[in-house]
GROMACS .gro file of C-alpha atoms in nm:
model
  219
    1MET     CA    1  -3.628  -1.783  -1.058
    2PHE     CA    2  -3.788  -1.490  -0.875
    3GLU     CA    3  -3.604  -1.576  -0.543
    4LYS     CA    4  -3.272  -1.611  -0.753
    5ASN     CA    5  -3.282  -1.296  -0.946
    6VAL     CA    6  -3.479  -1.071  -0.721
    7VAL     CA    7  -3.442  -1.172  -0.364
    8THR     CA    8  -3.106  -1.333  -0.361
    9ASP     CA    9  -2.821  -1.438  -0.573
   10GLY     CA   10  -2.800  -1.773  -0.416
   11ARG     CA   11  -2.513  -1.717  -0.196
   12ARG     CA   12  -2.702  -1.499   0.059
   13GLN     CA   13  -3.019  -1.524   0.244
   14ASN     CA   14  -3.163  -1.216   0.064
   15ARG     CA   15  -3.061  -0.875  -0.060
   16LEU     CA   16  -3.024  -0.761   0.306
   17TYR     CA   17  -2.741  -0.998   0.391
   18ASP     CA   18  -2.376  -1.040   0.291
   19GLU     CA   19  -2.234  -1.384   0.243
   20LYS     CA   20  -2.150  -1.409   0.601
   21GLY     CA   21  -2.493  -1.350   0.713
   22ASN     CA   22  -2.442  -0.983   0.832
   23ARG     CA   23  -2.757  -0.799   0.777
   24VAL     CA   24  -2.747  -0.442   0.662
   25SER     CA   25  -2.921  -0.182   0.901
   26VAL     CA   26  -3.254  -0.028   0.803
   27PHE     CA   27  -3.049   0.307   0.756
   28GLN     CA   28  -2.867   0.140   0.468
   29LEU     CA   29  -3.172   0.056   0.255
   30SER     CA   30  -3.138   0.407   0.086
   31GLU     CA   31  -2.804   0.274  -0.040
   32LEU     CA   32  -2.989  -0.002  -0.205
   33LEU     CA   33  -3.177   0.266  -0.426
   34LEU     CA   34  -2.850   0.465  -0.474
   35ALA     CA   35  -2.676   0.146  -0.594
   36GLY     CA   36  -2.963   0.089  -0.839
   37ALA     CA   37  -2.942   0.424  -0.973
   38LEU     CA   38  -2.582   0.414  -1.021
   39LYS     CA   39  -2.596   0.092  -1.192
   40ILE     CA   40  -2.829   0.223  -1.467
   41SER     CA   41  -2.601   0.547  -1.498
   42GLN     CA   42  -2.295   0.326  -1.547
   43ALA     CA   43  -2.455   0.096  -1.791
   44LEU     CA   44  -2.577   0.398  -2.018
   45THR     CA   45  -2.291   0.631  -1.969
   46ASP     CA   46  -1.998   0.450  -1.810
   47ARG     CA   47  -2.008   0.698  -1.508
   48PRO     CA   48  -1.987   0.786  -1.241
   49TYR     CA   49  -1.636   0.657  -1.175
   50LEU     CA   50  -1.661   0.492  -0.825
   51PRO     CA   51  -1.484   0.212  -0.675
   52TRP     CA   52  -1.724  -0.106  -0.619
   53VAL     CA   53  -1.681  -0.128  -0.241
   54PRO     CA   54  -1.930  -0.059   0.026
   55PHE     CA   55  -2.040   0.314   0.038
   56ALA     CA   56  -1.929   0.338   0.397
   57VAL     CA   57  -1.567   0.236   0.278
   58ILE     CA   58  -1.596   0.513   0.008
   59LYS     CA   59  -1.678   0.763   0.279
   60LYS     CA   60  -1.364   0.629   0.495
   61LEU     CA   61  -1.129   0.655   0.213
   62THR     CA   62  -1.255   1.011   0.112
   63ARG     CA   63  -1.138   1.102   0.459
   64VAL     CA   64  -0.822   0.915   0.457
   65LEU     CA   65  -0.666   1.019   0.118
   66ASN     CA   66  -0.518   1.346   0.023
   67LYS     CA   67  -0.299   1.481  -0.254
   68ASP     CA   68   0.017   1.346  -0.081
   69SER     CA   69  -0.120   0.997  -0.055
   70ARG     CA   70   0.051   0.702  -0.238
   71VAL     CA   71  -0.165   0.401  -0.313
   72LEU     CA   72  -0.102   0.053  -0.419
   73GLU     CA   73  -0.409  -0.134  -0.574
   74TYR     CA   74  -0.457  -0.494  -0.672
   75GLY     CA   75  -0.745  -0.508  -0.932
   76SER     CA   76  -0.821  -0.206  -1.154
   77GLY     CA   77  -1.105  -0.020  -1.325
   78ARG     CA   78  -1.336   0.270  -1.185
   79SER     CA   79  -1.165   0.250  -0.849
   80THR     CA   80  -0.812   0.327  -0.993
   81ILE     CA   81  -0.976   0.658  -1.147
   82TRP     CA   82  -1.133   0.763  -0.836
   83LEU     CA   83  -0.818   0.684  -0.638
   84ALA     CA   84  -0.600   0.873  -0.884
   85ARG     CA   85  -0.834   1.192  -0.858
   86ARG     CA   86  -0.763   1.186  -0.481
   87ALA     CA   87  -0.410   1.065  -0.433
   88HIS     CA   88  -0.074   1.170  -0.531
   89SER     CA   89  -0.007   0.850  -0.716
   90VAL     CA   90  -0.151   0.510  -0.773
   91ILE     CA   91   0.028   0.190  -0.870
   92SER     CA   92  -0.232  -0.056  -1.001
   93ILE     CA   93  -0.171  -0.425  -1.081
   94GLU     CA   94  -0.391  -0.610  -1.328
   95ASP     CA   95  -0.348  -0.972  -1.464
   96CYS     CA   96  -0.617  -0.981  -1.722
   97GLN     CA   97  -0.457  -0.849  -2.048
   98ALA     CA   98  -0.770  -0.779  -2.218
   99TRP     CA   99  -0.909  -0.565  -1.933
  100HIS     CA  100  -0.574  -0.396  -1.900
  101GLU     CA  101  -0.578  -0.290  -2.252
  102LYS     CA  102  -0.935  -0.163  -2.225
  103VAL     CA  103  -0.872   0.031  -1.890
  104SER     CA  104  -0.546   0.161  -2.036
  105GLU     CA  105  -0.739   0.338  -2.308
  106THR     CA  106  -0.974   0.495  -2.062
  107PHE     CA  107  -0.694   0.615  -1.864
  108LYS     CA  108  -0.546   0.772  -2.177
  109LYS     CA  109  -0.860   0.948  -2.252
  110LEU     CA  110  -0.899   1.085  -1.911
  111ASN     CA  111  -0.540   1.187  -1.916
  112LEU     CA  112  -0.439   1.042  -1.582
  113GLN     CA  113  -0.094   1.106  -1.531
  114ASN     CA  114  -0.029   0.979  -1.188
  115VAL     CA  115  -0.123   0.613  -1.240
  116ASP     CA  116   0.136   0.341  -1.289
  117TYR     CA  117  -0.069   0.071  -1.442
  118ARG     CA  118   0.106  -0.270  -1.456
  119PHE     CA  119   0.012  -0.597  -1.637
  120LEU     CA  120   0.155  -0.884  -1.419
  121THR     CA  121   0.084  -1.250  -1.386
  122GLY     CA  122   0.163  -1.545  -1.168
  123ASP     CA  123   0.400  -1.496  -0.897
  124MET     CA  124   0.500  -1.137  -1.020
  125TYR     CA  125   0.146  -1.023  -0.965
  126CYS     CA  126   0.175  -1.050  -0.603
  127SER     CA  127   0.555  -1.056  -0.520
  128ALA     CA  128   0.563  -0.682  -0.424
  129SER     CA  129   0.959  -0.716  -0.458
  130ASP     CA  130   0.987  -0.384  -0.662
  131PHE     CA  131   0.837  -0.189  -0.374
  132VAL     CA  132   1.033  -0.039  -0.084
  133ASP     CA  133   0.911  -0.109   0.249
  134GLU     CA  134   0.673   0.167   0.408
  135THR     CA  135   0.603   0.327   0.093
  136PHE     CA  136   0.221   0.334   0.082
  137ASP     CA  137  -0.048   0.524   0.260
  138LEU     CA  138  -0.311   0.283   0.138
  139ILE     CA  139  -0.298  -0.063   0.003
  140ILE     CA  140  -0.628  -0.234  -0.146
  141VAL     CA  141  -0.652  -0.590  -0.218
  142ASP     CA  142  -0.928  -0.663  -0.474
  143GLY     CA  143  -0.789  -0.884  -0.738
  144LYS     CA  144  -0.644  -1.241  -0.755
  145TYR     CA  145  -0.415  -1.423  -0.499
  146ARG     CA  146  -0.559  -1.198  -0.220
  147SER     CA  147  -0.379  -1.388   0.066
  148LYS     CA  148  -0.045  -1.371  -0.108
  149CYS     CA  149  -0.097  -1.000  -0.177
  150VAL     CA  150  -0.186  -0.931   0.184
  151GLU     CA  151   0.123  -1.140   0.307
  152ASN     CA  152   0.368  -0.988   0.063
  153THR     CA  153   0.258  -0.605   0.081
  154HIS     CA  154   0.182  -0.529   0.465
  155ARG     CA  155   0.541  -0.432   0.504
  156LYS     CA  156   0.509  -0.186   0.232
  157LEU     CA  157   0.259   0.009   0.433
  158LYS     CA  158   0.354   0.332   0.606
  159ALA     CA  159   0.289   0.349   0.989
  160GLY     CA  160  -0.065   0.526   0.996
  161GLY     CA  161  -0.148   0.360   0.659
  162TYR     CA  162  -0.444   0.144   0.583
  163LEU     CA  163  -0.476  -0.202   0.433
  164TYR     CA  164  -0.809  -0.293   0.277
  165LEU     CA  165  -0.931  -0.630   0.177
  166ASP     CA  166  -1.242  -0.627  -0.045
  167ASN     CA  167  -1.514  -0.904  -0.052
  168SER     CA  168  -1.410  -1.053   0.283
  169ASP     CA  169  -1.749  -1.234   0.300
  170THR     CA  170  -1.691  -1.437  -0.016
  171ASP     CA  171  -1.608  -1.812  -0.043
  172MET     CA  172  -1.751  -1.907   0.285
  173ALA     CA  173  -1.800  -2.267   0.182
  174VAL     CA  174  -1.417  -2.302   0.128
  175PRO     CA  175  -1.259  -2.282   0.472
  176ASN     CA  176  -0.901  -2.298   0.348
  177GLY     CA  177  -0.971  -2.092   0.020
  178ASP     CA  178  -0.782  -1.778  -0.057
  179MET     CA  179  -1.035  -1.534   0.079
  180ARG     CA  180  -1.048  -1.718   0.425
  181LEU     CA  181  -0.657  -1.718   0.439
  182ALA     CA  182  -0.651  -1.349   0.330
  183GLU     CA  183  -0.894  -1.273   0.613
  184ALA     CA  184  -0.691  -1.473   0.860
  185LYS     CA  185  -0.380  -1.281   0.771
  186MET     CA  186  -0.557  -0.945   0.822
  187ARG     CA  187  -0.691  -1.068   1.178
  188SER     CA  188  -0.316  -1.167   1.250
  189LEU     CA  189  -0.176  -0.827   1.142
  190ALA     CA  190  -0.447  -0.640   1.349
  191GLN     CA  191  -0.325  -0.819   1.639
  192GLU     CA  192   0.042  -0.754   1.572
  193TRP     CA  193  -0.036  -0.392   1.513
  194SER     CA  194  -0.266  -0.370   1.823
  195ALA     CA  195  -0.530  -0.233   1.588
  196PRO     CA  196  -0.896  -0.300   1.543
  197LEU     CA  197  -0.990  -0.480   1.219
  198GLU     CA  198  -1.299  -0.309   1.085
  199PHE     CA  199  -1.560  -0.477   0.891
  200TYR     CA  200  -1.806  -0.306   0.654
  201THR     CA  201  -2.106  -0.469   0.513
  202GLY     CA  202  -2.307  -0.260   0.276
  203TYR     CA  203  -2.423  -0.210  -0.090
  204SER     CA  204  -2.181  -0.049  -0.355
  205PRO     CA  205  -2.212   0.157  -0.656
  206GLY     CA  206  -2.385  -0.063  -0.917
  207ASN     CA  207  -2.420  -0.366  -0.682
  208LEU     CA  208  -2.750  -0.467  -0.564
  209HIS     CA  209  -2.643  -0.729  -0.303
  210PRO     CA  210  -2.443  -0.625   0.002
  211HIS     CA  211  -2.086  -0.725   0.042
  212GLN     CA  212  -1.825  -0.693   0.315
  213GLY     CA  213  -1.482  -0.545   0.325
  214ALA     CA  214  -1.212  -0.549   0.594
  215LEU     CA  215  -1.005  -0.251   0.685
  216VAL     CA  216  -0.699  -0.237   0.935
  217ARG     CA  217  -0.466   0.065   1.022
  218LYS     CA  218  -0.106  -0.003   1.068
  219GLN     CA  219   0.018   0.146   1.396
   0.00000   0.00000   0.00000
C-alpha cells in the first residue's frame, strides 16, 4: 500500500520516473514540491488555472504563444483558460457532455470571449474537416482518439506552428494502442518536416508523478 500510494502508482518505477522509464533530473525535484502545493491550492480554491502538462512545456508554450496565436485543443479544462488568456483564439473540443457543461459554466463566469468550445463525439471529434489547412499556430492533442487527431490535424498547422502530444509515455504495454500510434505519427511528421521531435518529462501542476509530452515544430 505504501509503495503504491507514496512511492509509485504502479505504472512507474517510482515518483522519479515516467512510464517509459525516463528519470527526472535532480534539478526537477523542486517541481515535485511545486506540484504538491498547486494540487492543494486547486483542491481548495480551484486555482490557479494551469495546464496539466510538464512545467517545461508550460515554459515553452509561454514563449511560443502571443496575442495573435490561434490554438486548437483536444481535451479541455484549466488548459483552455490558460491558453485563452495568452492567445488570440482557442477552439477546444470535448467529448464528455457532463464535463463540457461544467467547464462551459466556468468559461461564462470568467467571461472568456475568445473560446469556441465544441462538444463532439465519435468521428466528428477528430475529423478536423471544418478547419482550413494552415490555420493554427498551436495544436494540442490531449483527449481521446489521439492518433486520429494527430493524423487529421497536422495539415491544419501553419508553417512554424507547434504540434503537442501529451502523455506520450502512457500505455507502454499496448504496442499498437492509440498512444503508441500517435507517437509513431509524431515521429513520422518530425521526419517529414526535418524537425526534431522534442520530449519533455517532468512533473505538472497538481500531478505528483512525472509524465512525458512530445512537441514538434512544422518547418
